[in-house]
CSV table of C-alpha atoms in Angstrom, one decimal:
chain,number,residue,atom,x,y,z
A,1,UNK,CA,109.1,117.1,116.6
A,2,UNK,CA,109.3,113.4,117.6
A,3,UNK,CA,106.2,112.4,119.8
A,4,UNK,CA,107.5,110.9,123.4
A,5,UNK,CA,105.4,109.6,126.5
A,6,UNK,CA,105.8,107.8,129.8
A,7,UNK,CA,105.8,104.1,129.8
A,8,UNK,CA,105.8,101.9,132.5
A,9,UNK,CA,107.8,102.8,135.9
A,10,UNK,CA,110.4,104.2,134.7
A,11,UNK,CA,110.9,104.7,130.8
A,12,UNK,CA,109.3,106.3,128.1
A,13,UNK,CA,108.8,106.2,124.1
A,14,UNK,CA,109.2,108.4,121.0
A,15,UNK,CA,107.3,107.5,118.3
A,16,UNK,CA,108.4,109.2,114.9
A,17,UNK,CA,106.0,109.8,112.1
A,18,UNK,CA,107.1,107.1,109.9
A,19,UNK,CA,106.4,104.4,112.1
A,20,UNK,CA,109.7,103.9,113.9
A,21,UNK,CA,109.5,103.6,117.7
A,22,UNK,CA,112.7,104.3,120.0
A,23,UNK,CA,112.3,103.0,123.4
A,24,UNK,CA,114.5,103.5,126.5
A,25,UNK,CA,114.9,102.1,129.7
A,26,UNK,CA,112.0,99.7,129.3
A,27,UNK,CA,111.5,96.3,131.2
A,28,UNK,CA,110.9,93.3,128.8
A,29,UNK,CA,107.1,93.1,130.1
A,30,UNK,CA,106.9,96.5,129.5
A,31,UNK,CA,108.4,96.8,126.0
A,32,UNK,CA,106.1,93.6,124.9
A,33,UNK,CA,103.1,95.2,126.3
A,34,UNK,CA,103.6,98.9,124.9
A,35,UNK,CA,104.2,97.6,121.5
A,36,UNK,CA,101.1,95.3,121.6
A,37,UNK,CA,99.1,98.1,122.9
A,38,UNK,CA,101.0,100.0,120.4
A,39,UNK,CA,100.3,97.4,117.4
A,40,UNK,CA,96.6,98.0,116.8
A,41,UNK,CA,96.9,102.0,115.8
A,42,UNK,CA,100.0,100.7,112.8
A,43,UNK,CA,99.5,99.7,109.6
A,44,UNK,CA,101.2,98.2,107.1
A,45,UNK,CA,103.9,96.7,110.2
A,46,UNK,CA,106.6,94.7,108.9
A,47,UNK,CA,106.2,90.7,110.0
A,48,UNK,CA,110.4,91.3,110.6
A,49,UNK,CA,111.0,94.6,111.8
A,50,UNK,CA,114.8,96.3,112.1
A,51,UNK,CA,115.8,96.7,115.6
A,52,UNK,CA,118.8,97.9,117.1
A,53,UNK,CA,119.9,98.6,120.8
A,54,UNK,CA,122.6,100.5,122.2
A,55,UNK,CA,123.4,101.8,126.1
A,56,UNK,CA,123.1,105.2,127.2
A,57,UNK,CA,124.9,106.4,130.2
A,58,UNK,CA,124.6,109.6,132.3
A,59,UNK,CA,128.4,110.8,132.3
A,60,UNK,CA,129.0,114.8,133.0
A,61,UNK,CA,132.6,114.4,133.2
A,62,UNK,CA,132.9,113.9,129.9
A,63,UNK,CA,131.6,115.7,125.9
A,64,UNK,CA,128.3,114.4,125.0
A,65,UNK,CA,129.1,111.6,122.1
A,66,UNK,CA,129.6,108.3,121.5
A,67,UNK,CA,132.1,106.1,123.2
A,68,UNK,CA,133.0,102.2,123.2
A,69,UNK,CA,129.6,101.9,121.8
A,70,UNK,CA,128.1,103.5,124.3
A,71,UNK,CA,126.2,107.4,124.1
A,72,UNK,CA,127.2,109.8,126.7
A,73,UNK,CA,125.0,112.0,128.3
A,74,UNK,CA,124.9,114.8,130.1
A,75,UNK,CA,121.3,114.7,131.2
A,76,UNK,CA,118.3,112.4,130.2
A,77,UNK,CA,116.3,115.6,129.1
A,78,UNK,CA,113.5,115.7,126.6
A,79,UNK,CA,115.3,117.1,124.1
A,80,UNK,CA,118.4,114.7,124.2
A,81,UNK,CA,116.3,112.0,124.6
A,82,UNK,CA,114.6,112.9,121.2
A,83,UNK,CA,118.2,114.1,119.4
A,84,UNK,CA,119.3,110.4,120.4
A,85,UNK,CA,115.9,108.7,119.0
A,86,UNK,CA,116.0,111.0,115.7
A,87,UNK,CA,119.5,109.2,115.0
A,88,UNK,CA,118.8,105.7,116.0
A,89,UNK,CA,115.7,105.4,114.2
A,90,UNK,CA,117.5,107.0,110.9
A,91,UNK,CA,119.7,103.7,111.3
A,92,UNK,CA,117.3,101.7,111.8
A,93,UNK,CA,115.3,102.6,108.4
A,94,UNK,CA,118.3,102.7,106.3
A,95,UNK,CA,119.1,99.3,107.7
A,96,UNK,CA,115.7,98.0,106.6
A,97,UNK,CA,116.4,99.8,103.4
A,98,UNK,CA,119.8,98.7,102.9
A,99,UNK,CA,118.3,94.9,103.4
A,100,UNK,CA,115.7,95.6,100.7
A,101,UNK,CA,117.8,96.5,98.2
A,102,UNK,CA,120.4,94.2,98.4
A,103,UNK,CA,117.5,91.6,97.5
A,104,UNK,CA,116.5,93.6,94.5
A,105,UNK,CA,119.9,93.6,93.3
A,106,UNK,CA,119.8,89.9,93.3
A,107,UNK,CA,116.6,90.0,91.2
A,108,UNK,CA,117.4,92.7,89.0
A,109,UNK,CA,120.7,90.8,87.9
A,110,UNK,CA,119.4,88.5,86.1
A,111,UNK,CA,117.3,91.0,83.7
A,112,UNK,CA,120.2,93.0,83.2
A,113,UNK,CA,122.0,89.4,81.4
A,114,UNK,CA,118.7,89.3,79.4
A,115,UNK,CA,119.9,91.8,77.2
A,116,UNK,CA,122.3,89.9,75.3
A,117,UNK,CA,119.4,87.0,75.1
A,118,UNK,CA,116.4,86.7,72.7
A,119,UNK,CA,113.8,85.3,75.2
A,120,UNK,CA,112.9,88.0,76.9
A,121,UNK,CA,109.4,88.0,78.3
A,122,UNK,CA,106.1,89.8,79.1
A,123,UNK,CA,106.8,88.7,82.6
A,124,UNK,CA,109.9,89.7,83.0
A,125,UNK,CA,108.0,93.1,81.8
A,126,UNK,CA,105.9,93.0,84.6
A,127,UNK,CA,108.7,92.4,87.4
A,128,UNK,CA,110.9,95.1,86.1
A,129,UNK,CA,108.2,97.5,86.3
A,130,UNK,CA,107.5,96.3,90.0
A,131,UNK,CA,111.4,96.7,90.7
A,132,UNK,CA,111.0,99.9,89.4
A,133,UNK,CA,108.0,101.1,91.4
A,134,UNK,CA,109.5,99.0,94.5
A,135,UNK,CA,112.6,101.8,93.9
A,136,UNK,CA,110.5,105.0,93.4
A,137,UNK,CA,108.6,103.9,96.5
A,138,UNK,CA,111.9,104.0,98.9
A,139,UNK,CA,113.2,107.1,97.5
A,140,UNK,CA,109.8,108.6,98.6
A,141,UNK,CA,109.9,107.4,101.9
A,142,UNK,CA,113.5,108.1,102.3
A,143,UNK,CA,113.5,111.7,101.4
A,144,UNK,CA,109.7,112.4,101.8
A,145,UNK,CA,108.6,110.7,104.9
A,146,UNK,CA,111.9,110.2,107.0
A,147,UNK,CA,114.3,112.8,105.6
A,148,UNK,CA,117.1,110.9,106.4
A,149,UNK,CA,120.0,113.8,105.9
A,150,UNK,CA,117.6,116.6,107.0
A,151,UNK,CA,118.5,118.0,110.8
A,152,UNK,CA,115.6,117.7,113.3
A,153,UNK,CA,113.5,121.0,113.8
A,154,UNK,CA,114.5,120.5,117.2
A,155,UNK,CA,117.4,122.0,117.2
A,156,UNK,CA,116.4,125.4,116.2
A,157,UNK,CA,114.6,125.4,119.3
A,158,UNK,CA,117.9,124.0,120.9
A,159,UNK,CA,120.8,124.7,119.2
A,160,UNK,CA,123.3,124.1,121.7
A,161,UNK,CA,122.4,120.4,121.5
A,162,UNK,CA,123.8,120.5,117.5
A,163,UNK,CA,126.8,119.3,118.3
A,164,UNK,CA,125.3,116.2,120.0
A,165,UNK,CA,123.4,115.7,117.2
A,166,UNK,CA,126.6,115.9,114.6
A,167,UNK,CA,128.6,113.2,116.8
A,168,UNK,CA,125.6,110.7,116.8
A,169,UNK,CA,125.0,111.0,113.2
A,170,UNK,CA,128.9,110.8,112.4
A,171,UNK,CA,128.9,107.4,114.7
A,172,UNK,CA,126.3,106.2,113.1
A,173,UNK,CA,127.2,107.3,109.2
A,174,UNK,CA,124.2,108.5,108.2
A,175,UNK,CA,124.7,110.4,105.7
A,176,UNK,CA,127.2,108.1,104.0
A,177,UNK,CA,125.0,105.8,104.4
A,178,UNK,CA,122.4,108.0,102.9
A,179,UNK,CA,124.5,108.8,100.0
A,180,UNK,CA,125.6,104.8,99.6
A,181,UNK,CA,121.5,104.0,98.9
A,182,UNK,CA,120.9,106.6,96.8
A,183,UNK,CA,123.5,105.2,94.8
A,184,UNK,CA,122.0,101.9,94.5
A,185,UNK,CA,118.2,102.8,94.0
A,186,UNK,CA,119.8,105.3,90.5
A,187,UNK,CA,121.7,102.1,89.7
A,188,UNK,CA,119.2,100.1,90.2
A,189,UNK,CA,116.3,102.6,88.2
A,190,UNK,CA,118.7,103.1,85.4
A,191,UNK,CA,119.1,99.4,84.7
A,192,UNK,CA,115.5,98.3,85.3
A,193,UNK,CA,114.4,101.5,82.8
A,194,UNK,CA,117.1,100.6,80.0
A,195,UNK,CA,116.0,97.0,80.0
A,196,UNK,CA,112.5,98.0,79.9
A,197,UNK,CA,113.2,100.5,76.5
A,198,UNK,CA,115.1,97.3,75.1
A,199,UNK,CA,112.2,95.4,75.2
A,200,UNK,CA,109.6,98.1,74.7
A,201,UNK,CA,112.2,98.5,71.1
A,202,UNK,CA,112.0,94.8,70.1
A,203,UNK,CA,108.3,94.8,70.7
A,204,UNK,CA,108.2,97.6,68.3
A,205,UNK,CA,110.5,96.1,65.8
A,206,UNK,CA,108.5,92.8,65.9
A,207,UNK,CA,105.5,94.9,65.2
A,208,UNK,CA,107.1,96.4,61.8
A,209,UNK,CA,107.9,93.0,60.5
A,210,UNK,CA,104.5,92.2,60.9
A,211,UNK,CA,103.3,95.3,59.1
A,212,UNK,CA,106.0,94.5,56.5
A,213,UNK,CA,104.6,90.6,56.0
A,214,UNK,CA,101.0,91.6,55.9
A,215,UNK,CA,102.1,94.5,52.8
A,216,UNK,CA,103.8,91.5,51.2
A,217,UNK,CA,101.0,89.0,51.8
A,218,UNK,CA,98.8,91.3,50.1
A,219,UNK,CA,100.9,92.7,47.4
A,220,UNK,CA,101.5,88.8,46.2
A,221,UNK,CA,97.2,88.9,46.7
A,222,UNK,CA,97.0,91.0,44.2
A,223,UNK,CA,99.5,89.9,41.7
A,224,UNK,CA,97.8,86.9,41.4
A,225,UNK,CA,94.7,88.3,41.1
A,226,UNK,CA,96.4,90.3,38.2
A,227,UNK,CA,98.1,87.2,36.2
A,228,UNK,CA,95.2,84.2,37.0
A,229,UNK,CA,92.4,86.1,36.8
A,230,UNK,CA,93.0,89.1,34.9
């Protein structure tokens, strides 16, 4: 379950396991000195991280969802507290992801044109294989590390807050979401693996002409070595 402690007067933090942080009712002073504090015990920190804010609001009158752009609450429990970070920090990794790969679509574009060109090259090797481990290494994270469309082991301890939970990850469409990347990364593995075995099958081909002109090469050797010097 998500990690969350005190911060400052009034607020407090959850910290997930694969470095997102959710933070509510923080003062700006607070929020910039937490996450300096904070800064020193992360590695690999993005120099651009994904944020996203939204208002909660203690409302009792009313179902626990979202409304206007606002979440409702019934009470600023624990447990809500982390049901409502688990979502928001979903969103906030397939944003980053989202980002990502619409930049390696740009770049593996080109690379798919290449096939109906002859000048092909060992770099362009090299980049599709880094496309391709850059697309193995989300799908990790995003099934391994974050399980994105996996349900928080929270709620079997508390599973009268599911519903909550299933209106905050409808708002926020993260499974659709889920589904829309997952599209993309196989689209984007298929086409960076099918250019690669293009290549990989002209290398080869290259290779047998060589073969084939060193067999000639010596098979003329030793003709004339027959006729001129028989």
């Amino acid at each position: 379950m998500p990690v969350i402690v005190k911060v400052g007067e009034h607020g407090c933090a959850v910290l997930l396991n694969y470095g997102a942080v959710v933070l509510f009712n923080l003062e700006p002073v607070e929020k910039v000195a937490f996450l300096t504090k904070l800064s020193s015990q992360v590695s690999g920190s993005f120099a651009n991280p994904e944020t996203e804010e939204v208002e909660i609001h203690l409302n009792v009158a009313e179902s626990e969802r979202v409304k206007e752009g606002k979440i409702l609450l019934h009470e600023f429990s624990v447990e809500r507290l982390q049901i409502v970070a688990d979502i928001l920090a979903k969103s906030v990794v397939l944003s980053h992801y989202e980002t990502s790969l619409a930049a390696v679509f740009d770049q593996i574009e080109p690379f798919a044109a290449s096939l109906q060109r002859e000048d092909r090259s060992r770099r362009q090797s090299r980049e599709l294989l880094r496309q391709l481990g850059t697309t193995l290494l989300v799908q990790h994270k995003i099934v391994g590390q974050v399980e994105i469309i996996d349900k928080p082991e929270l709620l079997w301890e508390t599973p009268q807050l599911e519903n909550l939970y299933l209106r905050l990850e409808d708002e926020y469409e993260i499974r659709e979401r889920h589904h829309a990347l997952e599209r993309k990364l196989e689209l984007i593995s298929q086409t960076a693996q099918t250019v690669l075995e293009f290549m990989q099958h002209s290398s080869s081909q290259r290779v047998e002409w060589y073969v084939v002109i060193l067999i000639v090469v010596e098979i003329l050797l030793s003709l004339y070595d027959i006729i001129f010097k028989g």
